[in-house]
Amino acid sequence: MPADAPDRTRDPDRTRADILDVATSEFADKGYAGARVDEIAARTSTTKRMIYYYFGNKEQLYIAVLERAYTGIRAVEQELDVDHLDPVDAIRRLAELTFDHHESHPDFVRLVSIENIDRAEHIARSPVLSGLATPAVDVLARILDRGREAGVFRADADPLDVHMVISAFCVFRTANRHTFHAIFQRDMLDPARRDHYRALLGDLVLAHLAAR
Amino acid sequence: MPADAPDRTRDPDRTRADILDVATSEFADKGYAGARVDEIAARTSTTKRMIYYYFGNKEQLYIAVLERAYTGIRAVEQELDVDHLDPVDAIRRLAELTFDHHESHPDFVRLVSIENIDRAEHIARSPVLSGLATPAVDVLARILDRGREAGVFRADADPLDVHMVISAFCVFRTANRHTFHAIFQRDMLDPARRDHYRALLGDLVLAHLAAR
DNA sequence: GTCTATAGGTCGATAGAC
DNA sequence: GTCTATCGACCTATAGAC
């Protein structure tokens, strides 16, 4: 074997990972129905035969993509050292972490949109995904409790509502940027406006949470 | 012709409208790539031949669907008698109108999501759509100006930012409801929670706009 | 009703690892 | 020698188009 082709020995893990990487990018790019198994195969260093060998069919491949994408997310909120921060700072930090995460994972945001077009039927079909609790809400609940006790947050704030507002802002900014730009000629992902939006999200949530 | 088949006389407008209605529902349901021309034809009272006769091909049919869906929206903000309302009330009213509109037009929201997956390429290809200004932002600008003059709104509020926040909330609530429910077991469109969300949106925007 | 391209899915066989 | 990763070719249904 020539020295410049060391990778074409058998390596199941590598092959699987290669397929998953390419499939993630292809499904995120074209949607489930729009993605082509042939195209995925062409972009891997292996063949279509291997896709069916490892993943069975197109849908199972897509579910495997979703599972990896979702589980790769879970650690985000754990980065937050919530108990050593002032509640107001903690909320802003959490909003910023979520903001940054969405910005740096456009494929994930697109996969979520695609999955909503399909009414989350693939998530429902995956035990891994349907049983996936996000720690974000627990973290939020702890922050809100501490803020309430300190008298800085309103009494009726709901963790899941706060999470929803933060997600809505971050998801909309990335997922809907194309139609928004087409209609309003403003690019919500323009780096020049990034700090503005990041601050806006924190301000928005904190203004709402403030005790009156 | 038998007396019980009166509708099969020629009526081009009716045929076109029939095709557009069915196509809207089919594209919104399955996405662009997932929709089937055969299926659309089967659900109309005409034939596939007529779809190609009137619309040329699948993509042009889809663009026609988008054009009708978008232009059907424009009147919403005009319902608001903005100049005879207190600015605070006007903002809340506008948020509620947008909220109600998204809730009552799920097909439109889905079409927008689908179009974002395709990076708004069809909108860009349609002169009608790419030149479509939404009056929402002008209305918002007028309200914000009056609120600023009255000293009740902050000086640095941007109309398009406010529109973005309102849209983000309303779009997320409908477009992402399936994955949100799958992960958090909360249905954001549950009628029992409708008033809560509607009020939350107004509170959120107004808390942010309030002069400090 | 028909044509044609294509897309998802399968088969027989080979070759490297132990 | 067996197992399993790998491969190119092949099959068939279907979807867009006329």
Tab-separated table of C-alpha atoms (C1' of nucleotides) in Angstrom:
chain	number	residue	atom	x	y	z
A	1	MET	CA	0.000	0.000	0.000
A	2	PRO	CA	1.376	3.440	-0.858
A	3	ALA	CA	2.410	5.625	2.035
A	4	ASP	CA	0.028	8.394	1.028
A	5	ALA	CA	-3.116	6.274	1.387
A	6	PRO	CA	-2.958	5.083	4.982
A	7	ASP	CA	-6.644	5.680	5.701
A	8	ARG	CA	-8.203	3.089	3.469
A	9	THR	CA	-7.682	0.256	5.905
A	10	ARG	CA	-10.768	-0.926	7.738
A	11	ASP	CA	-11.892	1.229	10.594
A	12	PRO	CA	-15.567	0.838	11.477
A	13	ASP	CA	-15.664	3.664	14.029
A	14	ARG	CA	-14.091	6.058	11.627
A	15	THR	CA	-16.435	5.007	8.841
A	16	ARG	CA	-19.506	5.471	11.019
A	17	ALA	CA	-18.327	8.856	12.235
A	18	ASP	CA	-17.508	9.929	8.698
A	19	ILE	CA	-21.009	9.009	7.523
A	20	LEU	CA	-22.605	10.794	10.487
A	21	ASP	CA	-20.606	13.956	9.898
A	22	VAL	CA	-21.537	14.154	6.255
A	23	ALA	CA	-25.150	13.165	6.897
A	24	THR	CA	-25.484	15.896	9.540
A	25	SER	CA	-24.305	18.513	7.123
A	26	GLU	CA	-26.461	17.169	4.271
A	27	PHE	CA	-29.674	16.841	6.297
A	28	ALA	CA	-29.150	20.251	7.893
A	29	ASP	CA	-28.519	21.711	4.461
A	30	LYS	CA	-31.391	20.182	2.494
A	31	GLY	CA	-33.928	18.967	5.028
A	32	TYR	CA	-35.006	15.361	5.479
A	33	ALA	CA	-36.941	14.998	2.237
A	34	GLY	CA	-34.474	17.128	0.296
A	35	ALA	CA	-31.368	15.213	1.382
A	36	ARG	CA	-30.061	12.497	-0.944
A	37	VAL	CA	-28.479	9.288	0.278
A	38	ASP	CA	-26.408	9.157	-2.907
A	39	GLU	CA	-25.104	12.639	-2.235
A	40	ILE	CA	-24.182	11.753	1.345
A	41	ALA	CA	-22.365	8.682	0.077
A	42	ALA	CA	-20.489	10.719	-2.516
A	43	ARG	CA	-19.231	13.128	0.127
A	44	THR	CA	-18.001	10.420	2.482
A	45	SER	CA	-14.825	8.492	1.911
A	46	THR	CA	-16.908	5.305	1.824
A	47	THR	CA	-19.882	4.038	-0.187
A	48	LYS	CA	-23.664	3.950	-0.064
A	49	ARG	CA	-23.445	0.285	0.753
A	50	MET	CA	-21.871	1.188	4.090
A	51	ILE	CA	-24.627	3.647	4.944
A	52	TYR	CA	-27.201	0.880	4.688
A	53	TYR	CA	-24.869	-1.564	6.362
A	54	TYR	CA	-24.472	0.634	9.445
A	55	PHE	CA	-27.722	2.574	9.611
A	56	GLY	CA	-30.340	0.460	7.836
A	57	ASN	CA	-32.166	3.171	5.954
A	58	LYS	CA	-32.438	6.896	5.396
A	59	GLU	CA	-34.724	7.538	8.347
A	60	GLN	CA	-32.577	5.660	10.853
A	61	LEU	CA	-29.552	7.561	9.594
A	62	TYR	CA	-31.440	10.809	10.149
A	63	ILE	CA	-32.447	9.784	13.658
A	64	ALA	CA	-28.824	8.923	14.436
A	65	VAL	CA	-27.883	12.408	13.229
A	66	LEU	CA	-30.523	13.996	15.458
A	67	GLU	CA	-29.438	11.962	18.470
A	68	ARG	CA	-25.841	12.995	18.150
A	69	ALA	CA	-26.773	16.635	17.564
A	70	TYR	CA	-29.073	16.829	20.581
A	71	THR	CA	-26.835	15.024	23.026
A	72	GLY	CA	-23.932	17.220	21.982
A	73	ILE	CA	-25.849	20.132	23.445
A	74	ARG	CA	-26.517	19.078	26.966
A	75	ALA	CA	-23.354	20.315	28.589
A	76	VAL	CA	-24.004	23.970	27.742
A	77	GLU	CA	-25.928	25.030	30.795
A	78	GLN	CA	-23.619	23.115	33.095
A	79	GLU	CA	-20.848	25.539	32.260
A	80	LEU	CA	-22.665	28.068	34.360
A	81	ASP	CA	-21.462	28.292	37.937
A	82	VAL	CA	-24.913	29.385	38.925
A	83	ASP	CA	-24.582	29.209	42.696
A	84	HIS	CA	-21.668	31.612	42.875
A	85	LEU	CA	-23.269	34.336	40.835
A	86	ASP	CA	-25.688	37.079	41.681
A	87	PRO	CA	-29.075	36.019	40.211
A	88	VAL	CA	-29.221	38.959	37.818
A	89	ASP	CA	-25.748	38.180	36.503
A	90	ALA	CA	-26.620	34.494	36.289
A	91	ILE	CA	-29.658	35.164	34.096
A	92	ARG	CA	-27.647	37.364	31.782
A	93	ARG	CA	-24.870	34.773	31.626
A	94	LEU	CA	-27.332	32.002	30.807
A	95	ALA	CA	-28.919	34.102	28.071
A	96	GLU	CA	-25.490	34.816	26.637
A	97	LEU	CA	-24.455	31.159	26.740
A	98	THR	CA	-27.624	30.190	24.885
A	99	PHE	CA	-27.108	33.010	22.411
A	100	ASP	CA	-23.517	31.964	21.734
A	101	HIS	CA	-24.466	28.350	21.425
A	102	HIS	CA	-27.095	28.976	18.766
A	103	GLU	CA	-24.741	31.186	16.851
A	104	SER	CA	-21.987	28.589	16.837
A	105	HIS	CA	-24.241	25.635	15.955
A	106	PRO	CA	-26.245	26.645	12.878
A	107	ASP	CA	-26.605	23.015	11.777
A	108	PHE	CA	-28.284	22.128	15.033
A	109	VAL	CA	-30.746	25.006	14.744
A	110	ARG	CA	-31.586	23.987	11.191
A	111	LEU	CA	-32.099	20.359	12.225
A	112	VAL	CA	-34.562	21.538	14.864
A	113	SER	CA	-36.486	23.572	12.282
A	114	ILE	CA	-36.519	20.604	9.936
A	115	GLU	CA	-37.745	18.369	12.695
A	116	ASN	CA	-40.581	20.789	13.438
A	117	ILE	CA	-41.627	20.740	9.790
A	118	ASP	CA	-41.969	16.990	10.267
A	119	ARG	CA	-43.889	17.600	13.506
A	120	ALA	CA	-41.090	16.079	15.615
A	121	GLU	CA	-42.114	12.623	14.494
A	122	HIS	CA	-38.546	11.336	14.386
A	123	ILE	CA	-37.793	12.599	17.887
A	124	ALA	CA	-40.920	10.864	19.102
A	125	ARG	CA	-39.714	7.663	17.454
A	126	SER	CA	-36.365	7.797	19.253
A	127	PRO	CA	-36.387	6.705	22.902
A	128	VAL	CA	-33.039	8.432	23.360
A	129	LEU	CA	-34.443	11.785	22.276
A	130	SER	CA	-37.914	11.699	23.717
A	131	GLY	CA	-36.443	10.951	27.125
A	132	LEU	CA	-33.877	13.716	26.883
A	133	ALA	CA	-34.396	16.243	29.617
A	134	THR	CA	-32.592	19.506	29.165
A	135	PRO	CA	-30.834	20.740	32.277
A	136	ALA	CA	-31.487	24.334	31.236
A	137	VAL	CA	-34.798	24.476	33.003
A	138	ASP	CA	-33.491	23.134	36.298
A	139	VAL	CA	-30.672	25.639	36.255
A	140	LEU	CA	-33.160	28.404	35.521
A	141	ALA	CA	-35.437	27.314	38.327
A	142	ARG	CA	-32.573	27.544	40.817
A	143	ILE	CA	-31.629	31.025	39.637
A	144	LEU	CA	-35.206	32.257	39.763
A	145	ASP	CA	-35.682	30.906	43.291
A	146	ARG	CA	-32.596	32.685	44.554
A	147	GLY	CA	-33.636	35.910	42.824
A	148	ARG	CA	-37.082	35.725	44.342
A	149	GLU	CA	-35.680	35.176	47.817
A	150	ALA	CA	-33.396	38.164	47.331
A	151	GLY	CA	-36.396	40.231	46.290
A	152	VAL	CA	-35.000	41.160	42.875
A	153	PHE	CA	-37.233	38.961	40.705
A	154	ARG	CA	-40.989	38.934	40.390
A	155	ALA	CA	-42.810	36.179	42.261
A	156	ASP	CA	-44.710	34.704	39.330
A	157	ALA	CA	-41.797	33.990	36.973
A	158	ASP	CA	-41.903	30.526	35.413
A	159	PRO	CA	-38.621	28.815	34.447
A	160	LEU	CA	-39.987	27.229	31.288
A	161	ASP	CA	-41.467	30.542	30.144
A	162	VAL	CA	-38.120	32.233	30.601
A	163	HIS	CA	-36.419	29.444	28.717
A	164	MET	CA	-38.988	29.781	25.958
A	165	VAL	CA	-38.343	33.513	25.558
A	166	ILE	CA	-34.586	33.021	25.417
A	167	SER	CA	-34.907	30.166	22.919
A	168	ALA	CA	-37.402	32.059	20.795
A	169	PHE	CA	-35.032	34.987	20.439
A	170	CYS	CA	-31.963	32.873	19.686
A	171	VAL	CA	-33.746	30.451	17.356
A	172	PHE	CA	-35.518	33.179	15.422
A	173	ARG	CA	-32.310	35.115	14.919
A	174	THR	CA	-30.639	32.166	13.220
A	175	ALA	CA	-33.475	30.078	11.799
A	176	ASN	CA	-35.458	32.961	10.302
A	177	ARG	CA	-32.632	35.103	9.188
A	178	HIS	CA	-33.136	34.470	5.488
A	179	THR	CA	-36.756	35.556	5.199
A	180	PHE	CA	-36.099	38.403	7.640
A	181	HIS	CA	-33.291	39.646	5.465
A	182	ALA	CA	-35.308	39.200	2.269
A	183	ILE	CA	-38.170	41.293	3.658
A	184	PHE	CA	-36.408	43.847	5.868
A	185	GLN	CA	-32.888	43.933	4.400
A	186	ARG	CA	-31.364	43.422	7.822
A	187	ASP	CA	-28.956	40.571	8.499
A	188	MET	CA	-29.572	39.474	12.075
A	189	LEU	CA	-26.243	37.612	12.031
A	190	ASP	CA	-24.147	40.546	10.903
A	191	PRO	CA	-21.127	40.507	13.266
A	192	ALA	CA	-21.418	44.276	13.610
A	193	ARG	CA	-24.788	43.828	15.293
A	194	ARG	CA	-23.893	40.805	17.384
A	195	ASP	CA	-23.130	42.602	20.641
A	196	HIS	CA	-26.272	44.658	20.256
A	197	TYR	CA	-28.509	41.583	19.979
A	198	ARG	CA	-26.674	39.776	22.743
A	199	ALA	CA	-27.226	42.706	25.107
A	200	LEU	CA	-30.804	43.150	23.908
A	201	LEU	CA	-31.700	39.591	24.893
A	202	GLY	CA	-30.314	39.986	28.413
A	203	ASP	CA	-32.001	43.375	28.848
A	204	LEU	CA	-35.292	41.992	27.619
A	205	VAL	CA	-35.384	39.038	29.982
A	206	LEU	CA	-34.161	40.990	32.979
A	207	ALA	CA	-36.600	43.855	32.427
A	208	HIS	CA	-39.382	41.316	32.473
A	209	LEU	CA	-38.135	39.506	35.556
A	210	ALA	CA	-37.535	42.656	37.619
A	211	ALA	CA	-39.633	42.915	40.764
A	212	ARG	CA	-42.076	45.828	40.599
B	1	MET	CA	-74.592	17.142	-18.932
B	2	PRO	CA	-76.351	15.681	-15.913
B	3	ALA	CA	-77.966	18.135	-13.555
B	4	ASP	CA	-75.931	16.948	-10.576
B	5	ALA	CA	-72.598	17.961	-12.112
B	6	PRO	CA	-72.946	21.712	-12.511
B	7	ASP	CA	-69.425	22.600	-11.383
B	8	ARG	CA	-67.546	20.994	-14.178
B	9	THR	CA	-68.128	23.879	-16.553
B	10	ARG	CA	-65.077	25.940	-17.472
B	11	ASP	CA	-63.940	28.493	-14.939
B	12	PRO	CA	-60.229	29.322	-15.127
B	13	ASP	CA	-60.210	31.518	-12.008
B	14	ARG	CA	-61.878	28.833	-9.997
B	15	THR	CA	-59.481	26.193	-11.268
B	16	ARG	CA	-56.442	28.317	-10.449
B	17	ALA	CA	-57.767	29.147	-7.000
B	18	ASP	CA	-58.592	25.515	-6.354
B	19	ILE	CA	-55.059	24.462	-7.277
B	20	LEU	CA	-53.539	27.222	-5.140
B	21	ASP	CA	-55.616	26.289	-2.108
B	22	VAL	CA	-54.637	22.649	-2.271
B	23	ALA	CA	-51.002	23.440	-3.072
B	24	THR	CA	-50.788	25.793	-0.081
B	25	SER	CA	-51.990	23.097	2.243
B	26	GLU	CA	-49.753	20.444	0.686
B	27	PHE	CA	-46.555	22.522	0.650
B	28	ALA	CA	-47.196	23.775	4.191
B	29	ASP	CA	-47.792	20.210	5.296
B	30	LYS	CA	-44.854	18.440	3.648
B	31	GLY	CA	-42.330	21.125	2.765
B	32	TYR	CA	-41.151	21.944	-0.739
B	33	ALA	CA	-39.157	18.771	-1.366
B	34	GLY	CA	-41.670	16.609	0.469
B	35	ALA	CA	-44.736	17.833	-1.410
B	36	ARG	CA	-45.925	15.769	-4.378
B	37	VAL	CA	-47.466	17.268	-7.491
B	38	ASP	CA	-49.477	14.082	-7.991
B	39	GLU	CA	-50.895	14.418	-4.499
B	40	ILE	CA	-51.844	18.047	-5.081
B	41	ALA	CA	-53.576	17.076	-8.333
B	42	ALA	CA	-55.453	14.276	-6.616
B	43	ARG	CA	-56.845	16.665	-4.011
B	44	THR	CA	-58.019	19.269	-6.529
B	45	SER	CA	-61.132	18.903	-8.611
B	46	THR	CA	-58.969	19.199	-11.723
B	47	THR	CA	-55.990	17.320	-13.180
B	48	LYS	CA	-52.225	17.421	-13.042
B	49	ARG	CA	-52.217	18.641	-16.631
B	50	MET	CA	-53.904	21.848	-15.476
B	51	ILE	CA	-51.262	22.470	-12.803
B	52	TYR	CA	-48.563	22.495	-15.460
B	53	TYR	CA	-50.787	24.483	-17.823
B	54	TYR	CA	-51.344	27.280	-15.289
B	55	PHE	CA	-48.130	27.242	-13.253
B	56	GLY	CA	-45.451	25.723	-15.474
B	57	ASN	CA	-43.682	23.562	-12.912
B	58	LYS	CA	-43.490	22.637	-9.248
B	59	GLU	CA	-41.264	25.526	-8.257
B	60	GLN	CA	-43.397	28.190	-9.934
B	61	LEU	CA	-46.450	26.720	-8.267
B	62	TYR	CA	-44.690	26.965	-4.935
B	63	ILE	CA	-43.707	30.581	-5.590
B	64	ALA	CA	-47.320	31.381	-6.464
B	65	VAL	CA	-48.346	29.836	-3.148
B	66	LEU	CA	-45.798	31.942	-1.277
B	67	GLU	CA	-46.866	35.126	-3.046
B	68	ARG	CA	-50.480	34.657	-2.169
B	69	ALA	CA	-49.680	33.720	1.425
B	70	TYR	CA	-47.442	36.745	1.985
B	71	THR	CA	-49.677	39.306	0.329
B	72	GLY	CA	-52.642	38.000	2.282
B	73	ILE	CA	-50.898	39.184	5.429
B	74	ARG	CA	-50.268	42.821	4.790
B	75	ALA	CA	-53.520	44.238	6.106
B	76	VAL	CA	-52.972	43.066	9.675
B	77	GLU	CA	-51.175	46.058	11.071
B	78	GLN	CA	-53.533	48.442	9.318
B	79	GLU	CA	-56.334	47.273	11.562
B	80	LEU	CA	-54.654	49.182	14.311
B	81	ASP	CA	-55.935	52.714	14.801
B	82	VAL	CA	-52.552	53.661	16.086
B	83	ASP	CA	-52.962	57.437	16.267
B	84	HIS	CA	-55.932	57.326	18.602
B	85	LEU	CA	-54.379	55.042	21.147
B	86	ASP	CA	-52.075	55.706	24.039
B	87	PRO	CA	-48.602	54.415	22.937
B	88	VAL	CA	-48.484	51.778	25.650
B	89	ASP	CA	-51.878	50.446	24.653
B	90	ALA	CA	-50.922	50.598	20.984
B	91	ILE	CA	-47.840	48.424	21.531
B	92	ARG	CA	-49.848	45.876	23.453
B	93	ARG	CA	-52.544	45.887	20.774
B	94	LEU	CA	-49.980	45.390	18.018
B	95	ALA	CA	-48.367	42.519	19.895
B	96	GLU	CA	-51.780	40.920	20.360
B	97	LEU	CA	-52.717	41.345	16.702
B	98	THR	CA	-49.475	39.679	15.663
B	99	PHE	CA	-49.988	36.942	18.214
B	100	ASP	CA	-53.525	36.274	16.998
B	101	HIS	CA	-52.465	36.342	13.399
B	102	HIS	CA	-49.771	33.697	13.860
B	103	GLU	CA	-52.127	31.516	15.800
B	104	SER	CA	-54.820	31.672	13.123
B	105	HIS	CA	-52.455	31.145	10.173
B	106	PRO	CA	-50.386	28.059	10.935
B	107	ASP	CA	-49.911	27.305	7.238
B	108	PHE	CA	-48.290	30.683	6.732
B	109	VAL	CA	-45.892	30.167	9.629
B	110	ARG	CA	-44.948	26.746	8.282
B	111	LEU	CA	-44.358	28.148	4.803
B	112	VAL	CA	-41.999	30.722	6.302
B	113	SER	CA	-40.065	27.990	8.134
B	114	ILE	CA	-39.880	25.945	4.971
B	115	GLU	CA	-38.673	28.942	3.032
B	116	ASN	CA	-35.927	29.541	5.602
B	117	ILE	CA	-34.740	25.963	5.252
B	118	ASP	CA	-34.356	26.790	1.558
B	119	ARG	CA	-32.542	30.010	2.535
B	120	ALA	CA	-35.357	32.163	1.140
B	121	GLU	CA	-34.196	31.393	-2.367
B	122	HIS	CA	-37.725	31.330	-3.765
B	123	ILE	CA	-38.591	34.669	-2.209
B	124	ALA	CA	-35.431	36.104	-3.699
B	125	ARG	CA	-36.498	34.757	-7.098
B	126	SER	CA	-39.896	36.433	-6.896
B	127	PRO	CA	-39.956	40.175	-7.645
B	128	VAL	CA	-43.343	40.399	-5.966
B	129	LEU	CA	-41.999	39.033	-2.689
B	130	SER	CA	-38.553	40.550	-2.529
B	131	GLY	CA	-40.097	43.992	-2.984
B	132	LEU	CA	-42.720	43.435	-0.342
B	133	ALA	CA	-42.394	45.932	2.462
B	134	THR	CA	-44.278	45.117	5.610
B	135	PRO	CA	-46.201	48.034	7.059
B	136	ALA	CA	-45.636	46.686	10.564
B	137	VAL	CA	-42.374	48.503	10.974
B	138	ASP	CA	-43.750	51.894	9.901
B	139	VAL	CA	-46.628	51.520	12.301
B	140	LEU	CA	-44.199	50.586	15.058
B	141	ALA	CA	-41.971	53.550	14.300
B	142	ARG	CA	-44.907	55.933	14.689
B	143	ILE	CA	-45.922	54.401	18.005
B	144	LEU	CA	-42.385	54.495	19.358
B	145	ASP	CA	-41.968	58.142	18.345
B	146	ARG	CA	-45.112	59.165	20.150
B	147	GLY	CA	-44.129	57.163	23.208
B	148	ARG	CA	-40.707	58.766	23.270
B	149	GLU	CA	-42.194	62.253	23.022
B	150	ALA	CA	-44.541	61.432	25.854
B	151	GLY	CA	-41.572	60.287	27.919
B	152	VAL	CA	-42.909	56.751	28.485
B	153	PHE	CA	-40.544	54.852	26.143
B	154	ARG	CA	-36.782	54.644	26.211
B	155	ALA	CA	-34.963	56.825	23.694
B	156	ASP	CA	-32.929	54.098	22.004
B	157	ALA	CA	-35.767	51.744	21.002
B	158	ASP	CA	-35.518	50.520	17.419
B	159	PRO	CA	-38.728	49.625	15.542
B	160	LEU	CA	-37.229	46.677	13.700
B	161	ASP	CA	-35.807	45.256	16.927
B	162	VAL	CA	-39.219	45.457	18.556
B	163	HIS	CA	-40.787	43.806	15.540
B	164	MET	CA	-38.148	41.089	15.703
B	165	VAL	CA	-38.871	40.330	19.359
B	166	ILE	CA	-42.617	40.127	18.740
B	167	SER	CA	-42.138	37.926	15.669
B	168	ALA	CA	-39.625	35.705	17.431
B	169	PHE	CA	-42.063	34.994	20.240
B	170	CYS	CA	-45.048	34.363	17.961
B	171	VAL	CA	-43.141	32.330	15.388
B	172	PHE	CA	-41.379	30.197	17.980
B	173	ARG	CA	-44.615	29.434	19.761
B	174	THR	CA	-46.166	27.959	16.613
B	175	ALA	CA	-43.219	26.834	14.477
B	176	ASN	CA	-41.280	25.113	17.260
B	177	ARG	CA	-44.115	23.738	19.207
B	178	HIS	CA	-43.494	20.127	18.240
B	179	THR	CA	-39.903	19.841	19.405
B	180	PHE	CA	-40.702	21.971	22.443
B	181	HIS	CA	-43.476	19.596	23.390
B	182	ALA	CA	-41.340	16.529	22.705
B	183	ILE	CA	-38.578	17.790	25.011
B	184	PHE	CA	-40.481	19.685	27.716
B	185	GLN	CA	-43.958	18.122	27.553
B	186	ARG	CA	-45.574	21.530	27.316
B	187	ASP	CA	-47.918	22.395	24.464
B	188	MET	CA	-47.394	26.090	23.743
B	189	LEU	CA	-50.646	26.148	21.787
B	190	ASP	CA	-52.791	24.683	24.522
B	191	PRO	CA	-55.889	26.942	24.627
B	192	ALA	CA	-55.691	26.936	28.419
B	193	ARG	CA	-52.364	28.751	28.226
B	194	ARG	CA	-53.258	31.089	25.375
B	195	ASP	CA	-54.153	34.145	27.462
B	196	HIS	CA	-51.072	33.656	29.590
B	197	TYR	CA	-48.746	33.725	26.561
B	198	ARG	CA	-50.614	36.605	24.965
B	199	ALA	CA	-50.210	38.700	28.096
B	200	LEU	CA	-46.604	37.569	28.546
B	201	LEU	CA	-45.658	38.904	25.131
B	202	GLY	CA	-47.159	42.344	25.817
B	203	ASP	CA	-45.559	42.492	29.271
B	204	LEU	CA	-42.208	41.487	27.876
B	205	VAL	CA	-42.111	44.127	25.166
B	206	LEU	CA	-43.467	46.893	27.364
B	207	ALA	CA	-41.098	46.140	30.222
B	208	HIS	CA	-38.239	46.496	27.811
B	209	LEU	CA	-39.547	49.706	26.244
B	210	ALA	CA	-40.276	51.440	29.542
B	211	ALA	CA	-38.265	54.612	30.162
B	212	ARG	CA	-35.891	54.269	33.087
C	1	DG	C1'	-51.514	7.801	-20.651
C	2	DT	C1'	-46.555	7.942	-21.322
C	3	DC	C1'	-41.719	9.060	-20.988
C	4	DT	C1'	-37.483	9.574	-18.279
C	5	DA	C1'	-34.557	10.615	-14.607
C	6	DT	C1'	-33.714	9.688	-10.130
C	7	DA	C1'	-33.747	8.186	-5.525
C	8	DG	C1'	-34.120	4.655	-2.002
C	9	DG	C1'	-32.799	0.308	-1.321
C	10	DT	C1'	-30.383	-4.524	-2.298
C	11	DC	C1'	-27.008	-8.224	-3.928
C	12	DG	C1'	-22.865	-11.017	-4.859
C	13	DA	C1'	-18.449	-10.945	-4.036
C	14	DT	C1'	-13.821	-9.566	-2.187
C	15	DA	C1'	-10.333	-8.549	1.097
C	16	DG	C1'	-8.207	-7.464	5.568
C	17	DA	C1'	-7.891	-8.868	10.716
C	18	DC	C1'	-7.507	-12.286	14.102
D	1	DG	C1'	-10.687	-20.272	8.034
D	2	DT	C1'	-13.985	-17.300	9.647
D	3	DC	C1'	-15.936	-13.014	10.402
D	4	DT	C1'	-17.011	-8.504	9.116
D	5	DA	C1'	-15.984	-4.272	6.758
D	6	DT	C1'	-16.037	-2.908	2.151
D	7	DC	C1'	-17.292	-2.206	-2.701
D	8	DG	C1'	-19.405	-1.593	-7.459
D	9	DA	C1'	-23.249	-2.921	-9.852
D	10	DC	C1'	-27.972	-3.579	-9.976
D	11	DC	C1'	-33.119	-3.242	-9.251
D	12	DT	C1'	-37.575	-0.963	-8.837
D	13	DA	C1'	-40.806	2.436	-7.594
D	14	DT	C1'	-41.851	6.989	-8.129
D	15	DA	C1'	-42.018	11.757	-9.131
D	16	DG	C1'	-41.755	15.496	-12.338
D	17	DA	C1'	-42.968	16.619	-16.776
D	18	DC	C1'	-45.445	16.425	-21.431
